[in-house]
PDB file of C-alpha atoms in Angstrom:
ATOM      1  CA  ASP A   1     111.218  95.911  87.738  1.00 64.00           C
ATOM      2  CA  ALA A   2     111.816  95.939  83.905  1.00 82.00           C
ATOM      3  CA  GLY A   3     111.967  99.313  81.931  1.00 94.00           C
ATOM      4  CA  VAL A   4     111.021  99.788  78.340  1.00 97.00           C
ATOM      5  CA  ILE A   5     112.601  97.847  76.544  1.00 97.00           C
ATOM      6  CA  GLN A   6     113.639  99.396  72.993  1.00 97.00           C
ATOM      7  CA  SER A   7     115.869  97.787  70.497  1.00 96.00           C
ATOM      8  CA  PRO A   8     117.795  98.151  68.009  1.00 97.00           C
ATOM      9  CA  ARG A   9     119.628 100.207  70.635  1.00 96.00           C
ATOM     10  CA  HIS A  10     121.637 101.704  67.166  1.00 97.00           C
ATOM     11  CA  GLU A  11     120.537 101.032  63.546  1.00 96.00           C
ATOM     12  CA  VAL A  12     122.509 102.475  60.377  1.00 97.00           C
ATOM     13  CA  THR A  13     121.502 102.260  57.032  1.00 96.00           C
ATOM     14  CA  GLU A  14     120.955 103.651  53.974  1.00 96.00           C
ATOM     15  CA  MET A  15     118.524 105.705  52.404  1.00 96.00           C
ATOM     16  CA  GLY A  16     115.615 103.835  50.343  1.00 96.00           C
ATOM     17  CA  GLN A  17     115.642 101.021  53.152  1.00 97.00           C
ATOM     18  CA  GLU A  18     112.776 100.219  55.205  1.00 97.00           C
ATOM     19  CA  VAL A  19     113.139 100.752  59.224  1.00 97.00           C
ATOM     20  CA  THR A  20     111.565  98.798  62.029  1.00 98.00           C
ATOM     21  CA  LEU A  21     111.921 100.336  65.753  1.00 98.00           C
ATOM     22  CA  ARG A  22     110.728  97.570  68.324  1.00 98.00           C
ATOM     23  CA  CYS A  23     109.220  98.215  71.584  1.00 98.00           C
ATOM     24  CA  LYS A  24     108.573  96.767  74.564  1.00 98.00           C
ATOM     25  CA  PRO A  25     106.374  98.748  77.624  1.00 97.00           C
ATOM     26  CA  ILE A  26     106.306  98.180  81.427  1.00 96.00           C
ATOM     27  CA  SER A  27     103.929  95.607  81.877  1.00 95.00           C
ATOM     28  CA  GLY A  28      99.925  97.203  82.935  1.00 93.00           C
ATOM     29  CA  HIS A  29     101.117 100.451  81.193  1.00 94.00           C
ATOM     30  CA  ASN A  30      98.199 101.184  78.710  1.00 90.00           C
ATOM     31  CA  SER A  31      99.431 104.120  76.960  1.00 93.00           C
ATOM     32  CA  LEU A  32     102.463 103.954  75.110  1.00 95.00           C
ATOM     33  CA  PHE A  33     104.038 107.176  72.949  1.00 95.00           C
ATOM     34  CA  TRP A  34     106.664 106.895  70.364  1.00 97.00           C
ATOM     35  CA  TYR A  35     109.320 110.077  70.179  1.00 96.00           C
ATOM     36  CA  ARG A  36     111.653 111.615  68.161  1.00 96.00           C
ATOM     37  CA  GLN A  37     114.589 114.266  69.648  1.00 95.00           C
ATOM     38  CA  THR A  38     116.565 116.107  67.000  1.00 93.00           C
ATOM     39  CA  MET A  39     119.072 118.640  67.888  1.00 89.00           C
ATOM     40  CA  MET A  40     117.512 120.830  65.732  1.00 88.00           C
ATOM     41  CA  ARG A  41     113.454 120.065  66.724  1.00 88.00           C
ATOM     42  CA  GLY A  42     113.950 119.002  70.728  1.00 89.00           C
ATOM     43  CA  LEU A  43     111.558 116.175  71.620  1.00 92.00           C
ATOM     44  CA  GLU A  44     108.560 115.764  69.193  1.00 92.00           C
ATOM     45  CA  LEU A  45     105.032 113.363  70.002  1.00 93.00           C
ATOM     46  CA  LEU A  46     104.736 111.424  66.873  1.00 95.00           C
ATOM     47  CA  ILE A  47     101.838 109.266  67.592  1.00 95.00           C
ATOM     48  CA  TYR A  48     100.276 107.297  71.070  1.00 92.00           C
ATOM     49  CA  PHE A  49      98.272 104.899  72.417  1.00 94.00           C
ATOM     50  CA  ASN A  50      96.207 104.036  75.008  1.00 92.00           C
ATOM     51  CA  ASN A  51      95.088 100.527  75.147  1.00 92.00           C
ATOM     52  CA  ASN A  52      96.650  99.050  71.920  1.00 94.00           C
ATOM     53  CA  VAL A  53      94.640 101.672  70.063  1.00 93.00           C
ATOM     54  CA  PRO A  54      96.066 105.198  68.432  1.00 93.00           C
ATOM     55  CA  ILE A  55      94.960 107.830  69.953  1.00 90.00           C
ATOM     56  CA  ASP A  56      96.687 110.492  68.236  1.00 89.00           C
ATOM     57  CA  ASP A  57      98.990 110.079  65.422  1.00 91.00           C
ATOM     58  CA  SER A  58      98.987 113.841  64.643  1.00 90.00           C
ATOM     59  CA  GLY A  59     102.795 113.761  65.065  1.00 91.00           C
ATOM     60  CA  MET A  60     104.101 111.306  62.509  1.00 93.00           C
ATOM     61  CA  PRO A  61     105.806 113.307  59.825  1.00 87.00           C
ATOM     62  CA  GLU A  62     104.458 111.880  56.703  1.00 85.00           C
ATOM     63  CA  ASP A  63     103.219 108.920  55.005  1.00 91.00           C
ATOM     64  CA  ARG A  64     106.358 107.414  55.190  1.00 95.00           C
ATOM     65  CA  PHE A  65     105.689 106.726  58.579  1.00 97.00           C
ATOM     66  CA  SER A  66     103.623 103.812  60.593  1.00 97.00           C
ATOM     67  CA  ALA A  67     103.066 102.523  63.760  1.00 97.00           C
ATOM     68  CA  LYS A  68     101.353  99.514  65.811  1.00 97.00           C
ATOM     69  CA  MET A  69     100.619  98.025  68.602  1.00 97.00           C
ATOM     70  CA  PRO A  70      98.959  94.684  67.626  1.00 96.00           C
ATOM     71  CA  ASN A  71      98.652  93.909  71.499  1.00 94.00           C
ATOM     72  CA  ALA A  72      99.720  95.409  75.645  1.00 94.00           C
ATOM     73  CA  SER A  73     103.763  94.651  75.266  1.00 95.00           C
ATOM     74  CA  PHE A  74     105.164  95.623  71.795  1.00 96.00           C
ATOM     75  CA  SER A  75     105.056  98.167  69.573  1.00 98.00           C
ATOM     76  CA  THR A  76     106.768  98.787  66.474  1.00 98.00           C
ATOM     77  CA  LEU A  77     107.294 101.881  64.258  1.00 98.00           C
ATOM     78  CA  LYS A  78     108.100 101.755  60.689  1.00 98.00           C
ATOM     79  CA  ILE A  79     109.095 104.433  58.126  1.00 97.00           C
ATOM     80  CA  GLN A  80     109.751 102.893  54.196  1.00 96.00           C
ATOM     81  CA  PRO A  81     110.924 104.571  52.594  1.00 96.00           C
ATOM     82  CA  SER A  82     113.804 105.589  55.064  1.00 96.00           C
ATOM     83  CA  GLU A  83     115.560 109.694  54.391  1.00 96.00           C
ATOM     84  CA  PRO A  84     118.711 111.154  55.680  1.00 96.00           C
ATOM     85  CA  ARG A  85     116.526 113.377  57.492  1.00 95.00           C
ATOM     86  CA  ASP A  86     114.813 111.260  59.578  1.00 96.00           C
ATOM     87  CA  SER A  87     118.323 110.346  61.499  1.00 97.00           C
ATOM     88  CA  ALA A  88     117.361 111.363  64.829  1.00 97.00           C
ATOM     89  CA  VAL A  89     117.226 109.417  68.091  1.00 96.00           C
ATOM     90  CA  TYR A  90     113.585 107.450  68.845  1.00 97.00           C
ATOM     91  CA  PHE A  91     112.285 106.878  71.792  1.00 97.00           C
ATOM     92  CA  CYS A  92     109.115 105.136  73.151  1.00 97.00           C
ATOM     93  CA  ALA A  93     107.479 105.453  75.950  1.00 96.00           C
ATOM     94  CA  SER A  94     105.008 104.253  78.614  1.00 96.00           C
ATOM     95  CA  SER A  95     102.749 105.324  81.449  1.00 93.00           C
ATOM     96  CA  PRO A  96      99.848 104.113  83.118  1.00 91.00           C
ATOM     97  CA  GLY A  97      96.169 105.537  83.094  1.00 77.00           C
ATOM     98  CA  GLN A  98      95.626 106.889  79.596  1.00 70.00           C
ATOM     99  CA  LEU A  99      96.006 110.923  80.719  1.00 73.00           C
ATOM    100  CA  PHE A 100      99.244 112.884  79.916  1.00 75.00           C
ATOM    101  CA  ASN A 101      99.098 114.248  84.039  1.00 76.00           C
ATOM    102  CA  GLN A 102     100.741 110.629  84.005  1.00 84.00           C
ATOM    103  CA  PRO A 103     104.585 110.235  84.622  1.00 89.00           C
ATOM    104  CA  GLN A 104     105.753 108.771  81.325  1.00 92.00           C
ATOM    105  CA  HIS A 105     108.653 106.082  81.571  1.00 95.00           C
ATOM    106  CA  PHE A 106     111.350 106.197  78.883  1.00 96.00           C
ATOM    107  CA  GLY A 107     113.110 103.630  76.935  1.00 96.00           C
ATOM    108  CA  ASP A 108     117.395 104.628  76.087  1.00 95.00           C
ATOM    109  CA  GLY A 109     116.289 105.297  72.571  1.00 96.00           C
ATOM    110  CA  THR A 110     116.732 103.626  69.245  1.00 97.00           C
ATOM    111  CA  ARG A 111     119.306 106.078  67.264  1.00 97.00           C
ATOM    112  CA  LEU A 112     118.885 105.924  63.827  1.00 97.00           C
ATOM    113  CA  SER A 113     121.449 107.034  61.122  1.00 97.00           C
ATOM    114  CA  ILE A 114     120.497 107.126  57.303  1.00 97.00           C
ATOM    115  CA  LEU A 115     122.960 107.436  55.033  1.00 96.00           C
TER     116      LEU A 115
ATOM    117  CA  ALA B   1      97.768 125.977  72.821  1.00 74.00           C
ATOM    118  CA  GLN B   2     100.603 125.813  75.246  1.00 83.00           C
ATOM    119  CA  SER B   3     103.994 126.340  75.460  1.00 89.00           C
ATOM    120  CA  VAL B   4     107.631 125.953  77.518  1.00 93.00           C
ATOM    121  CA  THR B   5     110.627 128.117  77.163  1.00 95.00           C
ATOM    122  CA  GLN B   6     113.736 127.207  79.082  1.00 95.00           C
ATOM    123  CA  LEU B   7     116.063 130.376  78.606  1.00 90.00           C
ATOM    124  CA  ASP B   8     119.391 129.239  79.657  1.00 94.00           C
ATOM    125  CA  SER B   9     120.411 126.633  77.289  1.00 94.00           C
ATOM    126  CA  GLN B  10     123.838 125.294  78.827  1.00 96.00           C
ATOM    127  CA  VAL B  11     124.665 126.559  82.498  1.00 97.00           C
ATOM    128  CA  PRO B  12     127.879 125.204  83.949  1.00 97.00           C
ATOM    129  CA  VAL B  13     128.282 125.357  87.796  1.00 97.00           C
ATOM    130  CA  PHE B  14     131.207 124.532  90.263  1.00 97.00           C
ATOM    131  CA  GLU B  15     130.512 121.153  92.389  1.00 97.00           C
ATOM    132  CA  GLU B  16     129.037 121.800  95.290  1.00 97.00           C
ATOM    133  CA  ALA B  17     127.582 125.190  94.284  1.00 98.00           C
ATOM    134  CA  PRO B  18     123.660 125.828  94.058  1.00 98.00           C
ATOM    135  CA  VAL B  19     121.611 125.858  90.837  1.00 98.00           C
ATOM    136  CA  GLU B  20     119.037 127.053  89.281  1.00 97.00           C
ATOM    137  CA  LEU B  21     117.713 125.853  85.656  1.00 98.00           C
ATOM    138  CA  ARG B  22     115.007 128.161  84.712  1.00 97.00           C
ATOM    139  CA  CYS B  23     111.509 127.357  83.034  1.00 97.00           C
ATOM    140  CA  ASN B  24     108.254 129.232  82.186  1.00 96.00           C
ATOM    141  CA  TYR B  25     105.287 128.104  80.217  1.00 94.00           C
ATOM    142  CA  SER B  26     102.146 129.597  78.934  1.00 89.00           C
ATOM    143  CA  SER B  27      98.747 127.559  78.698  1.00 81.00           C
ATOM    144  CA  SER B  28      95.406 128.901  78.676  1.00 75.00           C
ATOM    145  CA  VAL B  29      94.063 126.946  81.051  1.00 77.00           C
ATOM    146  CA  SER B  30      95.328 125.510  84.167  1.00 81.00           C
ATOM    147  CA  VAL B  31      98.408 122.885  84.109  1.00 86.00           C
ATOM    148  CA  TYR B  32     100.327 120.090  85.425  1.00 90.00           C
ATOM    149  CA  LEU B  33     104.030 120.923  85.403  1.00 93.00           C
ATOM    150  CA  PHE B  34     107.068 118.049  84.866  1.00 95.00           C
ATOM    151  CA  TRP B  35     110.945 118.061  85.073  1.00 97.00           C
ATOM    152  CA  TYR B  36     112.810 114.986  83.274  1.00 97.00           C
ATOM    153  CA  VAL B  37     116.368 114.886  83.080  1.00 97.00           C
ATOM    154  CA  GLN B  38     118.549 113.019  80.711  1.00 96.00           C
ATOM    155  CA  TYR B  39     121.556 111.301  81.172  1.00 94.00           C
ATOM    156  CA  PRO B  40     123.847 110.620  77.817  1.00 91.00           C
ATOM    157  CA  ASN B  41     122.799 108.102  75.875  1.00 88.00           C
ATOM    158  CA  GLN B  42     119.830 107.174  78.226  1.00 91.00           C
ATOM    159  CA  GLY B  43     116.013 108.476  77.998  1.00 93.00           C
ATOM    160  CA  LEU B  44     113.983 110.674  79.996  1.00 95.00           C
ATOM    161  CA  GLN B  45     113.918 110.257  83.554  1.00 95.00           C
ATOM    162  CA  LEU B  46     110.683 111.473  86.055  1.00 94.00           C
ATOM    163  CA  LEU B  47     112.451 113.700  88.498  1.00 96.00           C
ATOM    164  CA  LEU B  48     109.386 115.723  89.975  1.00 95.00           C
ATOM    165  CA  LYS B  49     106.035 116.417  89.102  1.00 93.00           C
ATOM    166  CA  TYR B  50     104.025 119.544  89.807  1.00 93.00           C
ATOM    167  CA  LEU B  51      99.523 118.534  90.019  1.00 88.00           C
ATOM    168  CA  SER B  52      97.689 120.381  93.000  1.00 85.00           C
ATOM    169  CA  GLY B  53      99.066 121.640  96.662  1.00 87.00           C
ATOM    170  CA  SER B  54     101.886 122.435  98.540  1.00 89.00           C
ATOM    171  CA  THR B  55     103.398 125.282  95.538  1.00 90.00           C
ATOM    172  CA  LEU B  56     106.911 123.607  96.340  1.00 95.00           C
ATOM    173  CA  VAL B  57     107.857 119.898  94.924  1.00 96.00           C
ATOM    174  CA  LYS B  58     110.545 117.791  96.234  1.00 96.00           C
ATOM    175  CA  GLY B  59     111.669 115.446  93.619  1.00 95.00           C
ATOM    176  CA  ILE B  60     114.556 112.830  93.317  1.00 94.00           C
ATOM    177  CA  ASN B  61     118.163 113.441  94.215  1.00 93.00           C
ATOM    178  CA  GLY B  62     117.439 116.236  96.271  1.00 96.00           C
ATOM    179  CA  PHE B  63     116.321 118.632  93.389  1.00 97.00           C
ATOM    180  CA  GLU B  64     112.819 120.594  94.345  1.00 97.00           C
ATOM    181  CA  ALA B  65     111.034 123.070  92.042  1.00 97.00           C
ATOM    182  CA  GLU B  66     108.399 125.676  92.758  1.00 96.00           C
ATOM    183  CA  PHE B  67     105.057 126.842  91.366  1.00 95.00           C
ATOM    184  CA  ASN B  68     104.606 130.075  90.749  1.00 94.00           C
ATOM    185  CA  LYS B  69     101.263 130.651  88.960  1.00 91.00           C
ATOM    186  CA  SER B  70     101.234 134.521  88.878  1.00 92.00           C
ATOM    187  CA  GLN B  71     105.347 134.261  86.974  1.00 93.00           C
ATOM    188  CA  THR B  72     103.787 131.167  85.344  1.00 93.00           C
ATOM    189  CA  SER B  73     107.196 129.781  86.092  1.00 95.00           C
ATOM    190  CA  PHE B  74     108.323 126.245  87.926  1.00 97.00           C
ATOM    191  CA  HIS B  75     111.955 126.566  88.117  1.00 97.00           C
ATOM    192  CA  LEU B  76     114.380 123.766  88.946  1.00 98.00           C
ATOM    193  CA  ARG B  77     116.842 123.831  92.262  1.00 98.00           C
ATOM    194  CA  LYS B  78     119.493 121.727  94.458  1.00 98.00           C
ATOM    195  CA  PRO B  79     121.331 123.763  97.093  1.00 97.00           C
ATOM    196  CA  SER B  80     124.532 121.745  96.176  1.00 97.00           C
ATOM    197  CA  VAL B  81     125.301 119.824  92.981  1.00 97.00           C
ATOM    198  CA  HIS B  82     127.190 116.989  92.261  1.00 96.00           C
ATOM    199  CA  ILE B  83     129.662 115.463  89.357  1.00 96.00           C
ATOM    200  CA  SER B  84     126.741 113.138  88.548  1.00 95.00           C
ATOM    201  CA  ASP B  85     124.023 115.839  88.322  1.00 97.00           C
ATOM    202  CA  THR B  86     125.598 116.584  84.487  1.00 96.00           C
ATOM    203  CA  ALA B  87     122.579 115.667  81.878  1.00 97.00           C
ATOM    204  CA  GLU B  88     120.177 117.664  80.226  1.00 97.00           C
ATOM    205  CA  TYR B  89     116.506 118.442  81.943  1.00 98.00           C
ATOM    206  CA  PHE B  90     113.609 118.991  80.445  1.00 97.00           C
ATOM    207  CA  CYS B  91     110.522 121.000  81.699  1.00 96.00           C
ATOM    208  CA  ALA B  92     107.367 119.651  80.286  1.00 94.00           C
ATOM    209  CA  VAL B  93     103.874 120.957  80.497  1.00 91.00           C
ATOM    210  CA  THR B  94     100.012 119.162  80.054  1.00 86.00           C
ATOM    211  CA  GLY B  95      96.932 120.984  80.389  1.00 78.00           C
ATOM    212  CA  SER B  96      94.508 120.104  83.959  1.00 67.00           C
ATOM    213  CA  ASN B  97      91.611 120.209  81.289  1.00 65.00           C
ATOM    214  CA  PHE B  98      90.810 116.584  82.103  1.00 59.00           C
ATOM    215  CA  GLY B  99      94.828 115.921  81.249  1.00 56.00           C
ATOM    216  CA  ASN B 100      93.992 115.110  78.237  1.00 63.00           C
ATOM    217  CA  GLU B 101      96.266 117.680  76.856  1.00 72.00           C
ATOM    218  CA  LYS B 102      99.210 116.719  74.949  1.00 80.00           C
ATOM    219  CA  LEU B 103     102.591 116.636  76.909  1.00 86.00           C
ATOM    220  CA  THR B 104     104.749 120.226  75.271  1.00 89.00           C
ATOM    221  CA  PHE B 105     108.933 119.433  76.055  1.00 92.00           C
ATOM    222  CA  GLY B 106     110.921 122.557  76.528  1.00 94.00           C
ATOM    223  CA  THR B 107     114.259 122.507  74.537  1.00 93.00           C
ATOM    224  CA  GLY B 108     116.373 121.453  77.519  1.00 95.00           C
ATOM    225  CA  THR B 109     119.296 123.119  79.647  1.00 97.00           C
ATOM    226  CA  ARG B 110     122.317 121.640  79.796  1.00 97.00           C
ATOM    227  CA  LEU B 111     124.174 121.507  83.570  1.00 97.00           C
ATOM    228  CA  THR B 112     127.548 120.798  83.103  1.00 97.00           C
ATOM    229  CA  ILE B 113     129.322 120.565  86.968  1.00 96.00           C
ATOM    230  CA  ILE B 114     132.747 121.673  86.668  1.00 95.00           C
ATOM    231  CA  PRO B 115     135.190 120.344  89.220  1.00 93.00           C
TER     232      PRO B 115
END
């Protein structure tokens, strides 16, 4: 069965450009998470959705970051304008149910480089 | 607030030797605990989880972990490692107070298997 699908796998862009990362969760999962992974800060939860509704976005670093989930099978994370310090690997994960005691299934991530 | 400490950032082990990766947690409530593995250029995969019941938990790929409430630990063990176990391992905790506390990840332990 298909896992969590993220696109693109790699993105290199110049500072100031808009970046859009995409995620397709596992069918039937109703919770979706966006994480950022860096050497300095490790794995950070940016935002999570339950039944397409944003529940907690307290991890979003600043207003340049926004996330949407227009339907159960698609989510986007947008950075506008992008800055070099946004360079990281961004992961999307999904899980059944709405509680954090459910195992999360991760995509392979998008490696983002902002020049 | 909850936290996770993985004291060892890197652990080199000879092939077919046993290994233990240490994880200690801090939480004001009862906890659910997880170990995830991340292979190069991939997302995290669940190895095993402790929700309740037996304190010895068996996971995939021959790994097991023991929940020790008095020592607030959840160490991961494998009796004989293989080259394919080379990866980064993350311990994670969430409070079992309705399971709605965000998952907190440790900083990871890089396991390197020496042939």
